mmCIF file of C-alpha atoms and ligand atoms in Angstrom:
data_model
loop_
_atom_site.group_PDB
_atom_site.id
_atom_site.type_symbol
_atom_site.label_atom_id
_atom_site.label_comp_id
_atom_site.label_asym_id
_atom_site.label_seq_id
_atom_site.Cartn_x
_atom_site.Cartn_y
_atom_site.Cartn_z
ATOM 1 C CA MET A 194 -43.734 11.044 26.116
ATOM 2 C CA LYS A 195 -44.088 10.967 22.364
ATOM 3 C CA ARG A 196 -41.221 13.398 22.082
ATOM 4 C CA ILE A 197 -38.987 11.209 24.243
ATOM 5 C CA VAL A 198 -39.755 8.194 22.101
ATOM 6 C CA VAL A 199 -38.845 10.166 18.997
ATOM 7 C CA ILE A 200 -35.587 11.357 20.562
ATOM 8 C CA VAL A 201 -34.645 7.884 21.775
ATOM 9 C CA GLY A 202 -35.541 6.509 18.367
ATOM 10 C CA ALA A 203 -33.302 9.064 16.688
ATOM 11 C CA LEU A 204 -30.459 8.224 19.050
ATOM 12 C CA VAL A 205 -30.769 4.523 18.333
ATOM 13 C CA LEU A 206 -30.763 5.215 14.610
ATOM 14 C CA GLY A 207 -27.706 7.410 15.102
ATOM 15 C CA ILE A 208 -25.877 4.659 16.980
ATOM 16 C CA GLY A 209 -26.854 2.184 14.275
ATOM 17 C CA ALA A 210 -25.322 4.444 11.641
ATOM 18 C CA VAL A 211 -22.089 4.813 13.591
ATOM 19 C CA MET A 212 -21.866 1.051 13.994
ATOM 20 C CA ALA A 213 -22.428 0.563 10.272
ATOM 21 C CA GLN A 214 -19.604 3.032 9.592
ATOM 22 C CA GLN A 215 -17.258 1.197 11.938
ATOM 23 C CA ASP A 216 -18.147 -2.094 10.262
ATOM 24 C CA ALA A 217 -17.375 -0.587 6.866
ATOM 25 C CA VAL A 218 -14.005 0.755 8.047
ATOM 26 C CA LYS A 219 -13.191 -2.641 9.546
ATOM 27 C CA ASN A 220 -14.310 -4.478 6.448
ATOM 28 C CA ALA A 221 -11.937 -2.470 4.232
ATOM 29 C CA GLN A 222 -9.158 -3.038 6.726
ATOM 30 C CA THR A 223 -9.804 -6.798 6.808
ATOM 31 C CA PHE A 224 -9.301 -7.022 3.049
ATOM 32 C CA MET A 225 -6.068 -5.023 3.298
ATOM 33 C CA LYS A 226 -4.776 -7.085 6.201
ATOM 34 C CA GLY A 227 -5.445 -10.184 4.075
ATOM 35 C CA ASN A 228 -3.464 -8.554 1.263
ATOM 36 C CA GLY A 229 -0.622 -7.879 3.667
ATOM 37 C CA LYS A 230 -0.593 -11.452 4.940
ATOM 38 C CA ASN A 231 -0.618 -12.937 1.444
ATOM 39 C CA ALA A 232 2.013 -10.529 0.143
ATOM 40 C CA GLY A 233 4.158 -11.548 3.125
ATOM 41 C CA ALA A 234 3.763 -15.224 2.222
ATOM 42 C CA LEU A 235 4.902 -14.504 -1.354
ATOM 43 C CA ALA A 236 7.805 -12.360 -0.145
ATOM 44 C CA ALA A 237 9.013 -15.207 2.093
ATOM 45 C CA MET A 238 9.265 -17.476 -0.967
ATOM 46 C CA VAL A 239 10.984 -14.786 -3.032
ATOM 47 C CA LYS A 240 13.545 -14.347 -0.248
ATOM 48 C CA GLY A 241 14.086 -18.105 0.051
ATOM 49 C CA GLU A 242 12.778 -18.243 3.612
ATOM 50 C CA LYS A 243 10.057 -20.667 2.481
ATOM 51 C CA PRO A 244 10.045 -23.209 -0.359
ATOM 52 C CA TYR A 245 7.984 -22.376 -3.443
ATOM 53 C CA ASP A 246 4.411 -23.530 -3.021
ATOM 54 C CA GLN A 247 1.873 -23.157 -5.826
ATOM 55 C CA ALA A 248 -1.113 -23.431 -3.463
ATOM 56 C CA THR A 249 0.132 -20.455 -1.445
ATOM 57 C CA VAL A 250 0.582 -18.480 -4.670
ATOM 58 C CA ASP A 251 -2.914 -19.401 -5.881
ATOM 59 C CA THR A 252 -4.472 -18.438 -2.534
ATOM 60 C CA ALA A 253 -2.664 -15.105 -2.512
ATOM 61 C CA LEU A 254 -3.620 -14.234 -6.082
ATOM 62 C CA ALA A 255 -7.244 -15.247 -5.499
ATOM 63 C CA GLN A 256 -7.396 -12.992 -2.456
ATOM 64 C CA PHE A 257 -5.779 -10.074 -4.321
ATOM 65 C CA GLU A 258 -8.272 -10.572 -7.126
ATOM 66 C CA GLU A 259 -11.205 -10.583 -4.735
ATOM 67 C CA THR A 260 -9.868 -7.407 -3.149
ATOM 68 C CA ALA A 261 -9.539 -5.742 -6.555
ATOM 69 C CA GLN A 262 -13.164 -6.644 -7.277
ATOM 70 C CA LYS A 263 -14.400 -5.386 -3.906
ATOM 71 C CA LEU A 264 -12.254 -2.235 -3.709
ATOM 72 C CA PRO A 265 -14.717 -0.024 -5.641
ATOM 73 C CA THR A 266 -17.288 -0.564 -2.860
ATOM 74 C CA LEU A 267 -14.986 -0.779 0.176
ATOM 75 C CA PHE A 268 -14.876 2.968 0.802
ATOM 76 C CA PRO A 269 -18.446 4.317 0.754
ATOM 77 C CA ASP A 270 -18.975 8.074 1.249
ATOM 78 C CA SER A 271 -20.247 7.425 4.777
ATOM 79 C CA ILE A 272 -16.745 6.538 6.018
ATOM 80 C CA LYS A 273 -14.833 9.456 4.497
ATOM 81 C CA GLY A 274 -12.172 10.711 6.885
ATOM 82 C CA LEU A 275 -12.777 8.032 9.509
ATOM 83 C CA LYS A 276 -9.739 6.632 11.227
ATOM 84 C CA ALA A 277 -9.224 2.867 11.340
ATOM 85 C CA ASP A 278 -7.803 1.068 14.378
ATOM 86 C CA GLY A 279 -4.162 0.174 14.068
ATOM 87 C CA ASP A 280 -1.359 1.687 12.039
ATOM 88 C CA TYR A 281 -3.098 2.961 8.894
ATOM 89 C CA SER A 282 -6.236 4.705 7.690
ATOM 90 C CA SER A 283 -7.536 5.788 4.324
ATOM 91 C CA SER A 284 -6.633 9.255 3.108
ATOM 92 C CA PRO A 285 -9.496 11.693 2.309
ATOM 93 C CA LYS A 286 -8.056 11.560 -1.234
ATOM 94 C CA VAL A 287 -9.890 8.236 -1.700
ATOM 95 C CA TRP A 288 -13.074 10.327 -1.916
ATOM 96 C CA GLU A 289 -11.634 13.576 -3.244
ATOM 97 C CA ASP A 290 -9.940 11.894 -6.181
ATOM 98 C CA LYS A 291 -12.317 9.063 -7.003
ATOM 99 C CA ALA A 292 -11.131 8.867 -10.609
ATOM 100 C CA GLY A 293 -7.499 8.434 -9.588
ATOM 101 C CA PHE A 294 -8.388 5.891 -6.928
ATOM 102 C CA SER A 295 -10.411 3.854 -9.369
ATOM 103 C CA GLU A 296 -7.533 3.918 -11.894
ATOM 104 C CA HIS A 297 -5.321 2.356 -9.226
ATOM 105 C CA ILE A 298 -7.943 -0.316 -8.589
ATOM 106 C CA THR A 299 -8.205 -1.122 -12.294
ATOM 107 C CA SER A 300 -4.459 -1.403 -12.792
ATOM 108 C CA PHE A 301 -4.088 -3.515 -9.621
ATOM 109 C CA GLY A 302 -6.779 -5.906 -10.938
ATOM 110 C CA LYS A 303 -5.059 -6.086 -14.326
ATOM 111 C CA VAL A 304 -1.623 -6.876 -12.894
ATOM 112 C CA VAL A 305 -3.115 -9.536 -10.601
ATOM 113 C CA SER A 306 -4.999 -11.276 -13.388
ATOM 114 C CA GLU A 307 -1.864 -11.279 -15.566
ATOM 115 C CA ALA A 308 0.121 -12.685 -12.645
ATOM 116 C CA LYS A 309 -2.303 -15.596 -12.428
ATOM 117 C CA THR A 310 -1.192 -16.767 -15.843
ATOM 118 C CA GLN A 311 2.481 -15.930 -15.298
ATOM 119 C CA ILE A 312 3.477 -17.392 -11.928
ATOM 120 C CA LYS A 313 4.307 -21.069 -12.271
ATOM 121 C CA ASP A 314 7.551 -21.487 -10.369
ATOM 122 C CA LEU A 315 10.023 -19.580 -8.220
ATOM 123 C CA ASP A 316 11.658 -17.804 -11.156
ATOM 124 C CA SER A 317 8.378 -16.504 -12.532
ATOM 125 C CA LEU A 318 7.289 -15.517 -9.007
ATOM 126 C CA LYS A 319 10.512 -13.554 -8.590
ATOM 127 C CA ALA A 320 9.943 -11.868 -11.947
ATOM 128 C CA THR A 321 6.303 -10.984 -11.269
ATOM 129 C CA PHE A 322 6.201 -10.136 -7.577
ATOM 130 C CA PRO A 323 7.846 -6.689 -7.808
ATOM 131 C CA GLY A 324 5.173 -5.598 -10.285
ATOM 132 C CA ILE A 325 2.437 -6.578 -7.822
ATOM 133 C CA GLY A 326 4.236 -4.797 -4.996
ATOM 134 C CA LYS A 327 4.410 -1.687 -7.132
ATOM 135 C CA GLN A 328 0.609 -1.709 -7.421
ATOM 136 C CA CYS A 329 0.189 -1.936 -3.641
ATOM 137 C CA GLY A 330 2.768 0.764 -2.990
ATOM 138 C CA GLY A 331 1.496 3.003 -5.779
ATOM 139 C CA CYS A 332 -1.963 3.155 -4.264
ATOM 140 C CA HIS A 333 -0.771 3.457 -0.667
ATOM 141 C CA GLU A 334 1.531 6.339 -1.512
ATOM 142 C CA THR A 335 -1.462 8.564 -2.227
ATOM 143 C CA TYR A 336 -4.492 6.941 -0.648
ATOM 144 C CA ARG A 337 -3.247 5.508 2.651
ATOM 145 C CA VAL A 338 -2.075 7.488 5.662
ATOM 146 C CA LYS A 339 -0.191 6.403 8.744
ATOM 147 C CA ASN A 340 -2.142 6.899 11.963
ATOM 148 C CA SER A 341 -0.419 9.289 14.313
HETATM 149 C C1 LIG B 120 -6.404 0.899 -4.941
HETATM 150 C C2 LIG B 120 -5.684 1.147 -3.711
HETATM 151 C C3 LIG B 120 -4.994 0.049 -2.959
HETATM 152 C C4 LIG B 120 -4.324 -1.053 -3.450
HETATM 153 C C5 LIG B 120 -4.132 -1.466 -4.898
HETATM 154 C C6 LIG B 120 -3.818 -1.761 -2.307
HETATM 155 N N1 LIG B 120 -4.142 -1.111 -1.152
HETATM 156 FE FE1 LIG B 120 -3.586 -1.641 0.742
HETATM 157 N N2 LIG B 120 -4.581 -0.023 1.488
HETATM 158 C C7 LIG B 120 -5.276 0.909 0.757
HETATM 159 C C8 LIG B 120 -5.879 1.888 1.641
HETATM 160 C C9 LIG B 120 -6.760 3.069 1.226
HETATM 161 C C10 LIG B 120 -5.505 1.523 2.951
HETATM 162 C C11 LIG B 120 -5.864 2.232 4.259
HETATM 163 C C12 LIG B 120 -7.191 1.790 4.813
HETATM 164 C C13 LIG B 120 -7.101 0.640 5.749
HETATM 165 O O1 LIG B 120 -6.057 0.384 6.387
HETATM 166 O O2 LIG B 120 -8.114 -0.019 5.890
HETATM 167 C C14 LIG B 120 -4.686 0.312 2.820
HETATM 168 C C15 LIG B 120 -4.128 -0.368 3.885
HETATM 169 C C16 LIG B 120 -3.293 -1.467 3.777
HETATM 170 C C17 LIG B 120 -2.672 -2.139 4.900
HETATM 171 C C18 LIG B 120 -2.786 -1.729 6.364
HETATM 172 C C19 LIG B 120 -3.971 -2.402 6.995
HETATM 173 C C20 LIG B 120 -4.135 -1.980 8.428
HETATM 174 O O3 LIG B 120 -3.595 -2.676 9.293
HETATM 175 O O4 LIG B 120 -4.782 -0.954 8.647
HETATM 176 C C21 LIG B 120 -1.949 -3.187 4.400
HETATM 177 C C22 LIG B 120 -1.120 -4.203 5.174
HETATM 178 C C23 LIG B 120 -2.139 -3.183 2.960
HETATM 179 N N3 LIG B 120 -2.961 -2.129 2.609
HETATM 180 C C24 LIG B 120 -1.582 -4.107 2.090
HETATM 181 C C25 LIG B 120 -1.761 -4.081 0.709
HETATM 182 C C26 LIG B 120 -1.075 -4.982 -0.203
HETATM 183 C C27 LIG B 120 -0.054 -6.036 0.194
HETATM 184 C C28 LIG B 120 -1.511 -4.668 -1.445
HETATM 185 C C29 LIG B 120 -1.121 -5.310 -2.757
HETATM 186 C C30 LIG B 120 -1.149 -6.726 -2.884
HETATM 187 C C31 LIG B 120 -2.449 -3.551 -1.322
HETATM 188 N N4 LIG B 120 -2.581 -3.233 -0.007
HETATM 189 C C32 LIG B 120 -3.071 -2.938 -2.395
HETATM 190 C C33 LIG B 120 -5.392 0.949 -0.611
HETATM 191 C C34 LIG B 120 -4.869 0.009 -1.504
#
Protein backbone atom coordinates (compact mmCIF):
# COMPACT_ATOMS: atom_id res chain seq x y z
CA MET A 1 0.00 0.00 0.00
CA LYS A 2 2.74 2.39 1.00
CA ARG A 3 4.51 1.65 -2.24
CA ILE A 4 1.39 2.42 -4.27
CA VAL A 5 0.98 5.73 -2.50
CA VAL A 6 4.58 6.60 -3.28
CA ILE A 7 4.15 5.66 -6.94
CA VAL A 8 0.90 7.59 -7.28
CA GLY A 9 2.52 10.53 -5.53
CA ALA A 10 5.43 10.43 -7.96
CA LEU A 11 3.05 10.29 -10.91
CA VAL A 12 1.11 13.29 -9.67
CA LEU A 13 4.33 15.21 -9.19
CA GLY A 14 5.37 14.19 -12.69
CA ILE A 15 2.09 15.43 -14.16
CA GLY A 16 2.46 18.67 -12.21
CA ALA A 17 5.90 19.20 -13.73
CA VAL A 18 4.62 18.58 -17.25
CA MET A 19 1.80 21.04 -16.70
CA ALA A 20 4.24 23.65 -15.42
CA GLN A 21 6.34 23.13 -18.56
CA GLN A 22 3.32 23.56 -20.81
CA ASP A 23 2.37 26.73 -18.94
CA ALA A 24 5.89 28.08 -19.43
CA VAL A 25 5.83 27.31 -23.16
CA LYS A 26 2.43 28.97 -23.45
CA ASN A 27 3.52 31.96 -21.44
CA ALA A 28 6.45 32.64 -23.78
CA GLN A 29 4.16 32.20 -26.75
CA THR A 30 1.59 34.63 -25.31
CA PHE A 31 4.22 37.37 -25.10
CA MET A 32 5.30 36.69 -28.69
CA LYS A 33 1.74 36.63 -29.97
CA GLY A 34 1.25 40.02 -28.28
CA ASN A 35 4.39 41.24 -30.06
CA GLY A 36 2.99 40.00 -33.35
CA LYS A 37 -0.35 41.71 -32.80
CA ASN A 38 1.25 45.02 -31.85
CA ALA A 39 3.77 44.89 -34.69
CA GLY A 40 0.83 44.28 -37.03
CA ALA A 41 -0.96 47.36 -35.68
CA LEU A 42 2.15 49.49 -36.32
CA ALA A 43 2.62 47.99 -39.79
CA ALA A 44 -0.97 48.90 -40.70
CA MET A 45 -0.23 52.56 -39.92
CA VAL A 46 3.07 52.47 -41.81
CA LYS A 47 1.24 51.07 -44.84
CA GLY A 48 -1.51 53.69 -44.58
CA GLU A 49 -4.22 51.11 -43.90
CA LYS A 50 -4.94 52.80 -40.56
CA PRO A 51 -4.54 56.44 -39.50
CA TYR A 52 -1.65 57.28 -37.18
CA ASP A 53 -2.66 56.82 -33.56
CA GLN A 54 -0.27 57.67 -30.73
CA ALA A 55 -2.14 55.50 -28.21
CA THR A 56 -1.67 52.43 -30.41
CA VAL A 57 2.04 53.25 -30.73
CA ASP A 58 2.40 53.71 -26.96
CA THR A 59 0.60 50.42 -26.25
CA ALA A 60 2.77 48.55 -28.73
CA LEU A 61 6.03 49.98 -27.39
CA ALA A 62 5.00 49.31 -23.79
CA GLN A 63 4.26 45.70 -24.66
CA PHE A 64 7.56 45.29 -26.54
CA GLU A 65 9.36 46.77 -23.56
CA GLU A 66 7.65 44.41 -21.15
CA THR A 67 8.57 41.50 -23.41
CA ALA A 68 12.21 42.62 -23.51
CA GLN A 69 12.22 42.72 -19.71
CA LYS A 70 10.59 39.30 -19.38
CA LEU A 71 12.51 37.54 -22.17
CA PRO A 72 15.48 36.54 -19.96
CA THR A 73 13.11 34.40 -17.85
CA LEU A 74 10.66 33.22 -20.53
CA PHE A 75 12.71 30.20 -21.58
CA PRO A 76 13.73 28.27 -18.44
CA ASP A 77 15.89 25.15 -18.85
CA SER A 78 12.87 22.96 -18.09
CA ILE A 79 11.28 23.76 -21.47
CA LYS A 80 14.32 23.22 -23.69
CA GLY A 81 13.33 21.52 -26.93
CA LEU A 82 9.60 21.55 -26.21
CA LYS A 83 7.32 22.27 -29.11
CA ALA A 84 4.70 25.01 -28.79
CA ASP A 85 1.21 24.71 -30.27
CA GLY A 86 0.76 26.56 -33.51
CA ASP A 87 3.21 27.59 -36.19
CA TYR A 88 6.44 28.24 -34.27
CA SER A 89 8.57 26.91 -31.44
CA SER A 90 11.82 27.96 -29.85
CA SER A 91 15.03 26.55 -31.28
CA PRO A 92 17.32 24.54 -28.93
CA LYS A 93 19.83 27.34 -29.68
CA VAL A 94 17.98 29.48 -27.10
CA TRP A 95 19.62 27.25 -24.47
CA GLU A 96 22.75 26.21 -26.35
CA ASP A 97 23.76 29.78 -27.10
CA LYS A 98 22.53 31.66 -24.05
CA ALA A 99 25.04 34.47 -24.53
CA GLY A 100 23.91 35.12 -28.09
CA PHE A 101 20.26 34.95 -27.13
CA SER A 102 20.75 37.41 -24.32
CA GLU A 103 22.60 39.81 -26.66
CA HIS A 104 19.52 39.80 -28.90
CA ILE A 105 17.32 40.55 -25.90
CA THR A 106 19.53 43.45 -24.83
CA SER A 107 19.63 45.02 -28.28
CA PHE A 108 15.85 44.56 -28.71
CA GLY A 109 15.28 46.35 -25.37
CA LYS A 110 17.64 49.16 -26.40
CA VAL A 111 15.97 49.75 -29.77
CA VAL A 112 12.52 49.73 -28.14
CA SER A 113 13.46 52.24 -25.47
CA GLU A 114 15.00 54.53 -28.11
CA ALA A 115 11.85 54.19 -30.20
CA LYS A 116 9.79 55.43 -27.27
CA THR A 117 11.51 58.79 -27.49
CA GLN A 118 11.59 58.86 -31.29
CA ILE A 119 8.09 57.99 -32.50
CA LYS A 120 5.86 61.05 -32.43
CA ASP A 121 4.09 61.02 -35.77
CA LEU A 122 3.72 58.96 -38.94
CA ASP A 123 7.05 60.07 -40.40
CA SER A 124 9.02 59.12 -37.30
CA LEU A 125 7.09 55.83 -37.08
CA LYS A 126 8.03 55.07 -40.68
CA ALA A 127 11.66 55.90 -39.93
CA THR A 128 11.83 53.82 -36.75
CA PHE A 129 9.66 50.79 -37.47
CA PRO A 130 12.11 48.96 -39.77
CA GLY A 131 14.74 49.05 -37.03
CA ILE A 132 12.31 47.38 -34.60
CA GLY A 133 11.37 44.79 -37.21
CA LYS A 134 15.04 44.02 -37.70
CA GLN A 135 15.32 43.16 -34.00
CA CYS A 136 12.38 40.76 -34.19
CA GLY A 137 13.65 39.14 -37.38
CA GLY A 138 17.24 39.01 -36.17
CA CYS A 139 16.30 36.95 -33.15
CA HIS A 140 13.81 34.74 -34.97
CA GLU A 141 16.32 33.89 -37.68
CA THR A 142 18.41 31.94 -35.18
CA TYR A 143 16.21 31.22 -32.18
CA ARG A 144 12.78 30.44 -33.62
CA VAL A 145 11.85 27.42 -35.70
CA LYS A 146 8.79 26.71 -37.80
CA ASN A 147 6.78 23.73 -36.58
CA SER A 148 6.60 20.99 -39.17
C1 LIG B 1 15.39 37.75 -28.27
C2 LIG B 1 14.63 36.98 -29.22
C3 LIG B 1 13.32 37.46 -29.77
C4 LIG B 1 12.93 38.75 -30.09
C5 LIG B 1 13.72 40.03 -29.93
C6 LIG B 1 11.60 38.65 -30.61
N1 LIG B 1 11.18 37.35 -30.64
FE1 LIG B 1 9.41 36.65 -31.38
N2 LIG B 1 9.96 34.74 -30.91
C7 LIG B 1 11.15 34.36 -30.33
C8 LIG B 1 11.16 32.93 -30.12
C9 LIG B 1 12.28 32.11 -29.46
C10 LIG B 1 9.94 32.44 -30.62
C11 LIG B 1 9.45 30.99 -30.66
C12 LIG B 1 8.77 30.57 -29.38
C13 LIG B 1 7.30 30.81 -29.37
O1 LIG B 1 6.64 30.86 -30.43
O2 LIG B 1 6.78 30.90 -28.28
C14 LIG B 1 9.20 33.61 -31.12
C15 LIG B 1 7.94 33.56 -31.68
C16 LIG B 1 7.27 34.64 -32.22
C17 LIG B 1 5.97 34.56 -32.86
C18 LIG B 1 5.16 33.29 -33.09
C19 LIG B 1 4.27 33.02 -31.92
C20 LIG B 1 3.49 31.75 -32.10
O3 LIG B 1 2.37 31.83 -32.61
O4 LIG B 1 4.03 30.70 -31.74
C21 LIG B 1 5.62 35.83 -33.24
C22 LIG B 1 4.35 36.28 -33.94
C23 LIG B 1 6.70 36.71 -32.81
N3 LIG B 1 7.68 35.96 -32.20
C24 LIG B 1 6.71 38.08 -32.99
C25 LIG B 1 7.76 38.91 -32.59
C26 LIG B 1 7.81 40.33 -32.89
C27 LIG B 1 6.79 41.10 -33.71
C28 LIG B 1 8.96 40.79 -32.33
C29 LIG B 1 9.49 42.21 -32.34
C30 LIG B 1 8.63 43.28 -31.98
C31 LIG B 1 9.63 39.66 -31.70
N4 LIG B 1 8.87 38.54 -31.87
C32 LIG B 1 10.85 39.75 -31.05
C33 LIG B 1 12.19 35.19 -29.99
C34 LIG B 1 12.21 36.58 -30.13
